[in-house]
PDB file of C-alpha atoms in Angstrom:
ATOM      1  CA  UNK E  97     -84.274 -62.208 -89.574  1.00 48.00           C
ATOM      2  CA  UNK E  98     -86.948 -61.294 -87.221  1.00 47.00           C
ATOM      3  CA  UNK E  99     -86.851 -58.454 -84.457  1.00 50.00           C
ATOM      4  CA  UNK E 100     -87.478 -60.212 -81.061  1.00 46.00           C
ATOM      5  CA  UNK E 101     -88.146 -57.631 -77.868  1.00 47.00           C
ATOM      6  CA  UNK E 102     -85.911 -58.685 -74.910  1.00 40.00           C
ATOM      7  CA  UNK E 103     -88.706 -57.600 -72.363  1.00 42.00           C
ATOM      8  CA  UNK E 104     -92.240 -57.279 -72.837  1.00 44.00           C
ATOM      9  CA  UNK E 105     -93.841 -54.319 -72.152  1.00 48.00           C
ATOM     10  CA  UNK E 106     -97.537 -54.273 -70.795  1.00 48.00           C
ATOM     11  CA  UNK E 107    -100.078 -52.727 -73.478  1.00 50.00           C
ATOM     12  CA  UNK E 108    -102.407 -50.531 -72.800  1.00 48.00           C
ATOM     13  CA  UNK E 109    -104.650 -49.934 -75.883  1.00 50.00           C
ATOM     14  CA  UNK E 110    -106.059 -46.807 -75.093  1.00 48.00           C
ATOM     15  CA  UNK E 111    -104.229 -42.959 -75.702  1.00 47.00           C
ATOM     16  CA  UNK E 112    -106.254 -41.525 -72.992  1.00 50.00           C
ATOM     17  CA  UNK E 113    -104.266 -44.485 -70.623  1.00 47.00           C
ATOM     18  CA  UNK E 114    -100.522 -42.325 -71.387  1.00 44.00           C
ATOM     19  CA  UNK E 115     -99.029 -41.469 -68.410  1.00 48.00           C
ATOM     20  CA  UNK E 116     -95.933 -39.448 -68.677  1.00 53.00           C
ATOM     21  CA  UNK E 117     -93.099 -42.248 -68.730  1.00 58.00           C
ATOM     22  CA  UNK E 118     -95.300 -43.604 -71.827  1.00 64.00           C
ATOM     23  CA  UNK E 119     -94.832 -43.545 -75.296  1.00 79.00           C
ATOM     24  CA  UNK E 120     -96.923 -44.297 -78.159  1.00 88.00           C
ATOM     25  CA  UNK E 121     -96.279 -47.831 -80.116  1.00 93.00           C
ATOM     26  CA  UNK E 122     -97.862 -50.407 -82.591  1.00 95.00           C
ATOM     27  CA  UNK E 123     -98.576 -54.388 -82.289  1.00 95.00           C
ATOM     28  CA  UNK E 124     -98.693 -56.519 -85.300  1.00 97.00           C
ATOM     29  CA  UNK E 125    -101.702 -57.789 -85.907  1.00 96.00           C
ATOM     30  CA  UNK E 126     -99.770 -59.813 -89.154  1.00 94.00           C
ATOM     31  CA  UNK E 127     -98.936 -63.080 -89.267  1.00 92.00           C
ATOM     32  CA  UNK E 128     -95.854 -61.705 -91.066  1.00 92.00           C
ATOM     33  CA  UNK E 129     -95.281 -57.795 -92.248  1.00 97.00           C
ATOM     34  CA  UNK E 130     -92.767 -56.555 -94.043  1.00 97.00           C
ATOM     35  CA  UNK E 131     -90.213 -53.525 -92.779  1.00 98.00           C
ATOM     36  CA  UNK E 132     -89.691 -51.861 -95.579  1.00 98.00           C
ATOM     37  CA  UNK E 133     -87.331 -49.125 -96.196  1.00 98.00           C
ATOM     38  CA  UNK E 134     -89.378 -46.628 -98.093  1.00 98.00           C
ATOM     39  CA  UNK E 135     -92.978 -46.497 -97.828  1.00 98.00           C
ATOM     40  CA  UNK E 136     -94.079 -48.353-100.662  1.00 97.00           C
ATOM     41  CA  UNK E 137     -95.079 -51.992-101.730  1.00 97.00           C
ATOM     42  CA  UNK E 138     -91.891 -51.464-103.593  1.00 97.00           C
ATOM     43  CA  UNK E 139     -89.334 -50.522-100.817  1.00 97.00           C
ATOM     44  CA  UNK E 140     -86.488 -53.123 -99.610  1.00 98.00           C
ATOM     45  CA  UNK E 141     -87.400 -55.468 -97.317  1.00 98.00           C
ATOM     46  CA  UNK E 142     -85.842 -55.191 -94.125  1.00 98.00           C
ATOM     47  CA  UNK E 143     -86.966 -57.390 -92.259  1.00 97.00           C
ATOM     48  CA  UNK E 144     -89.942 -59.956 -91.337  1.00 97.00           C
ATOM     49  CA  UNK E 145     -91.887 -58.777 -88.306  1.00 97.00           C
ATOM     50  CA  UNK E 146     -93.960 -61.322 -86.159  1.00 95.00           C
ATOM     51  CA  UNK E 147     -97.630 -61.083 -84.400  1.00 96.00           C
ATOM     52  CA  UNK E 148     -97.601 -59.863 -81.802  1.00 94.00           C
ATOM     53  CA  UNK E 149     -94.089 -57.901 -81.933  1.00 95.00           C
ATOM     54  CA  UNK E 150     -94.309 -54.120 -80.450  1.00 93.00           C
ATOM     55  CA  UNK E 151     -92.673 -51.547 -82.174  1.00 95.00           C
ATOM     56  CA  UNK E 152     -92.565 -48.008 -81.375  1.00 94.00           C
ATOM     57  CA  UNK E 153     -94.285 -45.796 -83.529  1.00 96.00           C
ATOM     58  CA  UNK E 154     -92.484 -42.385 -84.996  1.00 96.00           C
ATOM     59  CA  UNK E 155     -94.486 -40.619 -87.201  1.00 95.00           C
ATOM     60  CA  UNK E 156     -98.040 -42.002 -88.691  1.00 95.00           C
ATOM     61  CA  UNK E 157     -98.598 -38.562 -90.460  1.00 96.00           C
ATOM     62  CA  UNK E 158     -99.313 -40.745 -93.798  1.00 97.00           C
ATOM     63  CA  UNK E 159    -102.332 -42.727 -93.464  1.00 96.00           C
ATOM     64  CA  UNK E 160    -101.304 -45.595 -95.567  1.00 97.00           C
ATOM     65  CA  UNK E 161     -97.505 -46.019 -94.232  1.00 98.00           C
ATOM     66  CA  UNK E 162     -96.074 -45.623 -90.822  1.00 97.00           C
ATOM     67  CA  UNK E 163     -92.630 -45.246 -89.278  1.00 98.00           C
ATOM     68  CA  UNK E 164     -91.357 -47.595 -86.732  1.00 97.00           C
ATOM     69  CA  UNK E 165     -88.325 -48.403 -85.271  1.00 96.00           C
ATOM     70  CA  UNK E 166     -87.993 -51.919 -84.226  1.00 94.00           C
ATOM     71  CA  UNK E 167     -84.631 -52.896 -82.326  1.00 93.00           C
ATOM     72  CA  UNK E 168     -81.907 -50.982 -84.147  1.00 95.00           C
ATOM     73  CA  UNK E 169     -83.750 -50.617 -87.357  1.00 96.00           C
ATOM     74  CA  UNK E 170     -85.879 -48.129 -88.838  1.00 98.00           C
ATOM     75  CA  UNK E 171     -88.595 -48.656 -91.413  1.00 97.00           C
ATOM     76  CA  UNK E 172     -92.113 -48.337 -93.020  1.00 98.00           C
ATOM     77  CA  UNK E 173     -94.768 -50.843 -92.344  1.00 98.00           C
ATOM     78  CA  UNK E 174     -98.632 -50.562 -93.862  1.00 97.00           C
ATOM     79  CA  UNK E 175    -100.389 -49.217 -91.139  1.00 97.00           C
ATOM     80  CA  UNK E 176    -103.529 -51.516 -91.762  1.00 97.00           C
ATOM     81  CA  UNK E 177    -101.423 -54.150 -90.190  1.00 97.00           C
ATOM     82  CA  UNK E 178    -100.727 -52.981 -86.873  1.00 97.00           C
ATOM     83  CA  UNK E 179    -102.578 -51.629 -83.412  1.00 95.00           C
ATOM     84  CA  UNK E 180    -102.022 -48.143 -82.249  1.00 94.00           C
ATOM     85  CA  UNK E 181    -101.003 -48.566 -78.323  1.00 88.00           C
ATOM     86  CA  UNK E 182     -99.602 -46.717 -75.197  1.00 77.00           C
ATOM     87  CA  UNK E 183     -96.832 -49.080 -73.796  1.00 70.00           C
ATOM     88  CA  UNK E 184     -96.006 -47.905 -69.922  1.00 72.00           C
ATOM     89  CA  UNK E 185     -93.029 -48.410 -67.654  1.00 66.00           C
ATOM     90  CA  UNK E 186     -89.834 -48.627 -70.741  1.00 51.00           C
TER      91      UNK E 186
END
Protein backbone atom coordinates (compact mmCIF):
# COMPACT_ATOMS: atom_id res chain seq x y z
CA UNK A 1 0.00 0.00 0.00
CA UNK A 2 1.46 3.25 -0.92
CA UNK A 3 0.29 6.84 0.29
CA UNK A 4 -0.63 8.83 -2.90
CA UNK A 5 -1.29 12.89 -2.29
CA UNK A 6 -4.59 13.89 -4.00
CA UNK A 7 -3.10 17.42 -4.89
CA UNK A 8 0.31 18.45 -5.24
CA UNK A 9 1.56 21.06 -3.39
CA UNK A 10 4.34 23.43 -4.85
CA UNK A 11 7.82 23.00 -2.91
CA UNK A 12 9.71 25.47 -1.89
CA UNK A 13 13.06 24.14 -0.51
CA UNK A 14 14.09 26.84 1.48
CA UNK A 15 12.81 27.69 5.50
CA UNK A 16 13.54 31.26 5.02
CA UNK A 17 10.65 30.92 1.88
CA UNK A 18 7.65 30.11 4.97
CA UNK A 19 5.06 32.37 4.72
CA UNK A 20 2.43 32.11 7.31
CA UNK A 21 -0.20 29.65 5.61
CA UNK A 22 3.06 27.29 5.32
CA UNK A 23 4.10 24.44 7.05
CA UNK A 24 7.18 22.53 7.20
CA UNK A 25 7.32 18.96 5.21
CA UNK A 26 9.72 16.26 3.74
CA UNK A 27 10.12 14.71 0.01
CA UNK A 28 11.43 11.29 -0.49
CA UNK A 29 14.38 11.22 -2.02
CA UNK A 30 13.94 6.96 -1.83
CA UNK A 31 13.13 4.91 -4.39
CA UNK A 32 11.14 3.12 -1.65
CA UNK A 33 11.23 3.99 2.38
CA UNK A 34 9.75 2.34 4.85
CA UNK A 35 6.99 3.99 7.49
CA UNK A 36 7.75 2.46 10.32
CA UNK A 37 5.95 2.55 13.51
CA UNK A 38 8.68 3.05 16.02
CA UNK A 39 11.83 4.58 15.16
CA UNK A 40 13.97 1.79 14.58
CA UNK A 41 15.22 -0.56 11.70
CA UNK A 42 13.13 -2.87 13.76
CA UNK A 43 9.67 -1.10 13.92
CA UNK A 44 6.51 -2.47 11.82
CA UNK A 45 6.30 -1.55 8.55
CA UNK A 46 3.55 0.56 7.72
CA UNK A 47 3.72 1.29 4.71
CA UNK A 48 5.95 1.74 1.38
CA UNK A 49 6.47 5.40 0.56
CA UNK A 50 7.37 6.51 -3.10
CA UNK A 51 9.96 9.30 -4.56
CA UNK A 52 8.87 11.95 -4.68
CA UNK A 53 5.80 11.63 -2.10
CA UNK A 54 5.49 14.80 0.42
CA UNK A 55 4.81 14.19 3.81
CA UNK A 56 4.48 16.59 6.51
CA UNK A 57 7.01 16.63 8.98
CA UNK A 58 6.10 16.59 13.00
CA UNK A 59 8.89 16.46 15.04
CA UNK A 60 12.70 15.82 13.68
CA UNK A 61 14.05 16.38 17.30
CA UNK A 62 16.04 12.89 16.76
CA UNK A 63 18.58 13.19 14.19
CA UNK A 64 18.45 9.72 12.92
CA UNK A 65 14.43 9.23 12.86
CA UNK A 66 11.71 11.61 12.00
CA UNK A 67 7.95 11.81 12.45
CA UNK A 68 5.65 12.17 9.58
CA UNK A 69 2.27 11.85 8.95
CA UNK A 70 1.42 10.76 5.53
CA UNK A 71 -2.46 10.58 4.63
CA UNK A 72 -4.10 9.17 7.75
CA UNK A 73 -1.07 7.48 9.08
CA UNK A 74 1.56 8.33 11.38
CA UNK A 75 5.09 6.99 11.45
CA UNK A 76 8.97 7.11 11.61
CA UNK A 77 11.01 7.29 8.52
CA UNK A 78 15.17 7.59 8.52
CA UNK A 79 15.65 11.03 8.03
CA UNK A 80 18.69 10.46 5.58
CA UNK A 81 16.04 9.61 3.11
CA UNK A 82 14.05 12.57 2.78
CA UNK A 83 14.30 16.63 1.93
CA UNK A 84 13.41 19.13 4.53
CA UNK A 85 10.82 21.64 2.64
CA UNK A 86 8.29 24.56 3.14
CA UNK A 87 5.12 23.48 1.14
CA UNK A 88 2.77 26.84 0.59
CA UNK A 89 -0.90 27.33 -0.16
CA UNK A 90 -2.50 23.68 1.82
Amino acid sequence: MSVVPSVVPSVVPSAAAAAADSHRCVVVLAESLHLRAAASPDGHVLTWLSTGLVLDLLDDSDPDWWLVQAGDLRGFVRSVYVRVAIVTGK
